[in-house]
Short mmCIF file of C-alpha atoms in Angstrom, two decimals:
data_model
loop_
_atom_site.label_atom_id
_atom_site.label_comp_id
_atom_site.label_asym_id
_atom_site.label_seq_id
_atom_site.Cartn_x
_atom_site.Cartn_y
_atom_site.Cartn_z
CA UNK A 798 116.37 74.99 104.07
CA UNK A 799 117.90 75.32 107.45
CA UNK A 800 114.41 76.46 110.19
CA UNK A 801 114.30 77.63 113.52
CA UNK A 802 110.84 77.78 114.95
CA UNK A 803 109.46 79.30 117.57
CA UNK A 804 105.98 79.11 119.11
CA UNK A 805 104.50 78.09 122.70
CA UNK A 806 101.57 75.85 122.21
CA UNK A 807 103.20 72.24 121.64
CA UNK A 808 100.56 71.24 119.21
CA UNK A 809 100.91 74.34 117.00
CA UNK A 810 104.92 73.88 117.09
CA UNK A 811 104.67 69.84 116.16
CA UNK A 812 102.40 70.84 113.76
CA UNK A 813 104.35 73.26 112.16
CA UNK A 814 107.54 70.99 112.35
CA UNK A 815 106.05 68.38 110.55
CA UNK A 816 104.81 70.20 108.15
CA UNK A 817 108.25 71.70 107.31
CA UNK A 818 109.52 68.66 107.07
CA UNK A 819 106.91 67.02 104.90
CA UNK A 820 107.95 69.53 102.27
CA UNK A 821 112.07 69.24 102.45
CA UNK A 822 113.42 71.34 104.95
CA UNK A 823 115.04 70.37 108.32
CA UNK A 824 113.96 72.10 111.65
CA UNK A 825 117.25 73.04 113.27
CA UNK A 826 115.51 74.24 116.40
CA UNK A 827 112.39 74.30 117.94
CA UNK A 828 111.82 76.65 121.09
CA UNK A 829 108.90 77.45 122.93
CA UNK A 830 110.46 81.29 124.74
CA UNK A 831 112.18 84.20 123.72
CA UNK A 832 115.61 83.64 125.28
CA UNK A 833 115.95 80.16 123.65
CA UNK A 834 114.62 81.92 120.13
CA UNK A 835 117.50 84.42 120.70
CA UNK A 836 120.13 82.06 121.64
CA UNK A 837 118.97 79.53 118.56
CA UNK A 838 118.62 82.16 116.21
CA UNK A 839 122.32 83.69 116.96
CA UNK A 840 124.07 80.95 117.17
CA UNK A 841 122.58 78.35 114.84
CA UNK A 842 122.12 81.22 111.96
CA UNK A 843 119.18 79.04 109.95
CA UNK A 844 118.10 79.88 106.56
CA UNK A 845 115.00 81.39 108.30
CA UNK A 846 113.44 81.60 111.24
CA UNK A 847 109.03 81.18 111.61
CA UNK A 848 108.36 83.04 115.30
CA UNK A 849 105.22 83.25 117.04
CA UNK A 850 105.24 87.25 117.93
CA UNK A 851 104.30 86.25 121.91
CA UNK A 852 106.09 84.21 123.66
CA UNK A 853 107.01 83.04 127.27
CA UNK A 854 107.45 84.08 130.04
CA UNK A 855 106.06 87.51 129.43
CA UNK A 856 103.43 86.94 126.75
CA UNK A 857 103.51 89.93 124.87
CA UNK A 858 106.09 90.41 122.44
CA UNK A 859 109.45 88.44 123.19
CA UNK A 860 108.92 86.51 120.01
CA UNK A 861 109.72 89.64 118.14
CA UNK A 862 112.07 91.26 120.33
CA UNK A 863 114.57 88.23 120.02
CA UNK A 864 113.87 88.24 116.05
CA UNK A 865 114.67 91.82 116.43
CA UNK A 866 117.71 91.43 118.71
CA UNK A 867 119.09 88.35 116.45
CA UNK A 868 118.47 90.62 112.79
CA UNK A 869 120.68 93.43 114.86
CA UNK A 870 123.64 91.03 115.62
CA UNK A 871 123.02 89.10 112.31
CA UNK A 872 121.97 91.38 109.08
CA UNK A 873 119.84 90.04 106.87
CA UNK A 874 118.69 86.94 108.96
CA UNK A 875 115.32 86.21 107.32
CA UNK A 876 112.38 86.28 110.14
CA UNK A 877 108.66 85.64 109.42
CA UNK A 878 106.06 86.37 112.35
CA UNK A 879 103.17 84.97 113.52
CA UNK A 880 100.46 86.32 115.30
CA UNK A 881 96.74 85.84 116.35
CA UNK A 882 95.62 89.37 115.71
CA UNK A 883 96.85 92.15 113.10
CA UNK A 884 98.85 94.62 115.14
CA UNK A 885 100.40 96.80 112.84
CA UNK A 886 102.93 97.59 115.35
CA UNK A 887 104.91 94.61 114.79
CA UNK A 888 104.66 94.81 111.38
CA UNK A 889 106.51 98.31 111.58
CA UNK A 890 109.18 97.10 114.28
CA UNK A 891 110.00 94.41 112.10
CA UNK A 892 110.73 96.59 109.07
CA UNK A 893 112.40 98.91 110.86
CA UNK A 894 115.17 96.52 110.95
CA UNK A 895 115.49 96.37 106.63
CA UNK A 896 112.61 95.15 104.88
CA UNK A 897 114.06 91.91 103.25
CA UNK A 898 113.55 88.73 103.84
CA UNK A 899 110.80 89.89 105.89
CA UNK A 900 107.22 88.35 107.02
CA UNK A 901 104.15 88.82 108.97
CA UNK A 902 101.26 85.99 108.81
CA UNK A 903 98.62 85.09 110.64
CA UNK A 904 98.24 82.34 112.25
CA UNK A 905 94.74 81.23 110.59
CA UNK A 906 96.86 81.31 107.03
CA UNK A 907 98.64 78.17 108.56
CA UNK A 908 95.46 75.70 107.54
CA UNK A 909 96.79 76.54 103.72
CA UNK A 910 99.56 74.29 104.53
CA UNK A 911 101.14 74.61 100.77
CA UNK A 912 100.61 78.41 100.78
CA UNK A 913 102.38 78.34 103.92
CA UNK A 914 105.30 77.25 103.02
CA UNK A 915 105.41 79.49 99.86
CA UNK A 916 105.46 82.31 102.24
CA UNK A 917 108.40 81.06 104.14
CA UNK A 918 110.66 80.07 101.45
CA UNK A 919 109.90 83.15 100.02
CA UNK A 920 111.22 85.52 103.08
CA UNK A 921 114.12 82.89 103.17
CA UNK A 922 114.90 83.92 99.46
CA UNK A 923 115.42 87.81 100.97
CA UNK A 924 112.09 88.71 99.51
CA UNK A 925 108.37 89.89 101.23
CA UNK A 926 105.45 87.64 103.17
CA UNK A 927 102.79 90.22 104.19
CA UNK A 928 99.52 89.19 104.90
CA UNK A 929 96.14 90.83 103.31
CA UNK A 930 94.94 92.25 106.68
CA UNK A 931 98.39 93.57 107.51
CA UNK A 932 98.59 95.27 104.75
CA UNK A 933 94.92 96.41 104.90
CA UNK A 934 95.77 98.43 107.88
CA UNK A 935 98.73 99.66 107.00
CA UNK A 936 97.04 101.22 104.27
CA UNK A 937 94.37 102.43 106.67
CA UNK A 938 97.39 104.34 108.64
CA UNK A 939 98.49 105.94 105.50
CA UNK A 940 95.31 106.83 104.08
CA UNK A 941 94.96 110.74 105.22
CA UNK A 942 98.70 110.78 103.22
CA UNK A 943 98.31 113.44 100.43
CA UNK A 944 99.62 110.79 97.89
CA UNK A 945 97.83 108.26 99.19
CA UNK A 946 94.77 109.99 98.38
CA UNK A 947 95.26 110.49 95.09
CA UNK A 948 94.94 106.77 94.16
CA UNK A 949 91.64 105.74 92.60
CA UNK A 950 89.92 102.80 94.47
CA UNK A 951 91.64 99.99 91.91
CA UNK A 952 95.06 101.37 92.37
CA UNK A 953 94.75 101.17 96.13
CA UNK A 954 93.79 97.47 95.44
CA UNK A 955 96.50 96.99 92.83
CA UNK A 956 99.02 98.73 95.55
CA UNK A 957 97.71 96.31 98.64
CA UNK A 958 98.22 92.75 95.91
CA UNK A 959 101.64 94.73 95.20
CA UNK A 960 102.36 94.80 99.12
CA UNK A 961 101.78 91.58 99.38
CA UNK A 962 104.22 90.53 96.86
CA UNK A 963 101.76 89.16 93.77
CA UNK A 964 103.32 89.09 90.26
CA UNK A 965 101.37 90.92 87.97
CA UNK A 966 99.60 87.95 87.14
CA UNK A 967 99.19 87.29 90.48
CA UNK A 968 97.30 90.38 90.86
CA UNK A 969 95.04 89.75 87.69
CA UNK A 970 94.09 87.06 88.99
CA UNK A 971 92.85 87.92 92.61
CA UNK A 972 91.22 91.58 90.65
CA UNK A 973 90.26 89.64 87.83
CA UNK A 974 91.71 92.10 85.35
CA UNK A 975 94.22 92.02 82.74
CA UNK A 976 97.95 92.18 83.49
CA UNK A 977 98.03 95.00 80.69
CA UNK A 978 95.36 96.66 83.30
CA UNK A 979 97.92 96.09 85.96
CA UNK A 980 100.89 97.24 84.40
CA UNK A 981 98.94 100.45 83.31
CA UNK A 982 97.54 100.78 87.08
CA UNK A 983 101.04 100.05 88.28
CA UNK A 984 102.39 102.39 86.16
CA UNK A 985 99.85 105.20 87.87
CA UNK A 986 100.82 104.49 91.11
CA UNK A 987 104.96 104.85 91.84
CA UNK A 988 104.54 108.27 90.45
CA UNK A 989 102.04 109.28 92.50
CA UNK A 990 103.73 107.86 95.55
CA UNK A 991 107.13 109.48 94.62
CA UNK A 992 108.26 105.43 94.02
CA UNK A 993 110.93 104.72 91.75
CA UNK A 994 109.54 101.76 89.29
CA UNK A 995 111.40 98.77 88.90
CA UNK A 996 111.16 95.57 86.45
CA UNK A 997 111.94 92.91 89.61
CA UNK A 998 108.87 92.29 91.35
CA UNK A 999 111.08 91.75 95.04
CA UNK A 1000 112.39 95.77 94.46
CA UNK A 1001 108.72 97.06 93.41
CA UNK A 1002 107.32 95.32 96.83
CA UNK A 1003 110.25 96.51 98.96
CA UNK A 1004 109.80 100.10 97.52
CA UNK A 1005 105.72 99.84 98.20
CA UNK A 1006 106.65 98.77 102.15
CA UNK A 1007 109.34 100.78 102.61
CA UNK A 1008 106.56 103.81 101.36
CA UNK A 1009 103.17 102.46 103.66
CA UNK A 1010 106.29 101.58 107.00
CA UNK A 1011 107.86 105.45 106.57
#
């Protein structure tokens, strides 16, 4: 898997490099500013692309504007973010421009080296990387929605695993429930949110962001 990576502090970036490496794929590029992120992403088109959301020389969001820019002028090109702080602002900017291969982490989540790297080969496979808090206050936005309200305190928690793009094992697991419990709570919620369901856990998670982003 082909990387560009972008991120200021040098540590954070060697760090990050290495451990890409460590684990099979090949950092094409790695840039510490949003005009070299833009110009790497566009014209070395990697497999996906791990970008710190604030960048030089402004500091506040040049990180995403160049992921932004570079998913304009190349569909489909796979970003995950990185951030200090939830800011569901970025979250929503970033799906705004399609919602797969898609990804917002933060940065603490890095120390999980192995779970790290799940994340970004999954947004490199076109499918979803959102992290608990992100999602937490998405759902926090949504929550005066009329069909949001109507979910019962598990479903809400079966919806937020869902966002986050758990299996349905995945999801027993972390509620410690019973996938039957899950398919049956599952089952509850598209209706309620006017989603269609789906068998393929990448539609069911694109259909639950695509709902909490509208």
């Amino acid at each position: 898997m082909r990387v560009v990576l972008a991120e200021d502090h040098f540590l954070l970036r060697d760090g990050l490099s290495r451990l890409l490496t460590a684990f099979g794929h090949e950092v094409v590029a790695a840039v510490d500013n949003g005009p070299e992120l833009l110009t790497a992403l566009t014209g070395l088109r990697p497999d996906v692309a791990v970008v710190d959301v604030r960048l030089p020389p402004g500091f506040s969001d040049e990180g995403l504007r160049a992921a932004v820019t570079a998913r304009a002028r190349v569909p489909g090109l796979p970003v995950l973010l990185l951030s200090q702080y939830v800011e569901p602002l970025y979250a929503h900017e970033l799906l705004a421009t399609g919602s797969e291969g898609v990804g917002y982490v933060l940065k603490d989540r890095v120390s999980n080296g192995a779970a790290f790297i799940s994340a970004i080969e999954r947004v490199a496979a076109g499918g979803t990387a959102m992290d608990p808090e992100v999602v937490s206050q998405l759902l926090v936005r949504k929550g005066r929605d009329t069909a949001m309200a109507t979910l019962t305190a598990r479903e809400r928690e079966v919806l937020e695993c869902l966002a986050q793009g758990r299996s349905n094992t995945g999801i027993a697991e972390a509620l410690f429930i019973s996938e039957k419990a899950v398919a049956k709570h599952i089952g509850n919620i598209f209706p309620k949110l006017g989603l269609p369901p789906s068998d393929t856990d990448n539609r069911r998670v694109l259909a639950v962001l695509a709902y909490l982003d509208r």
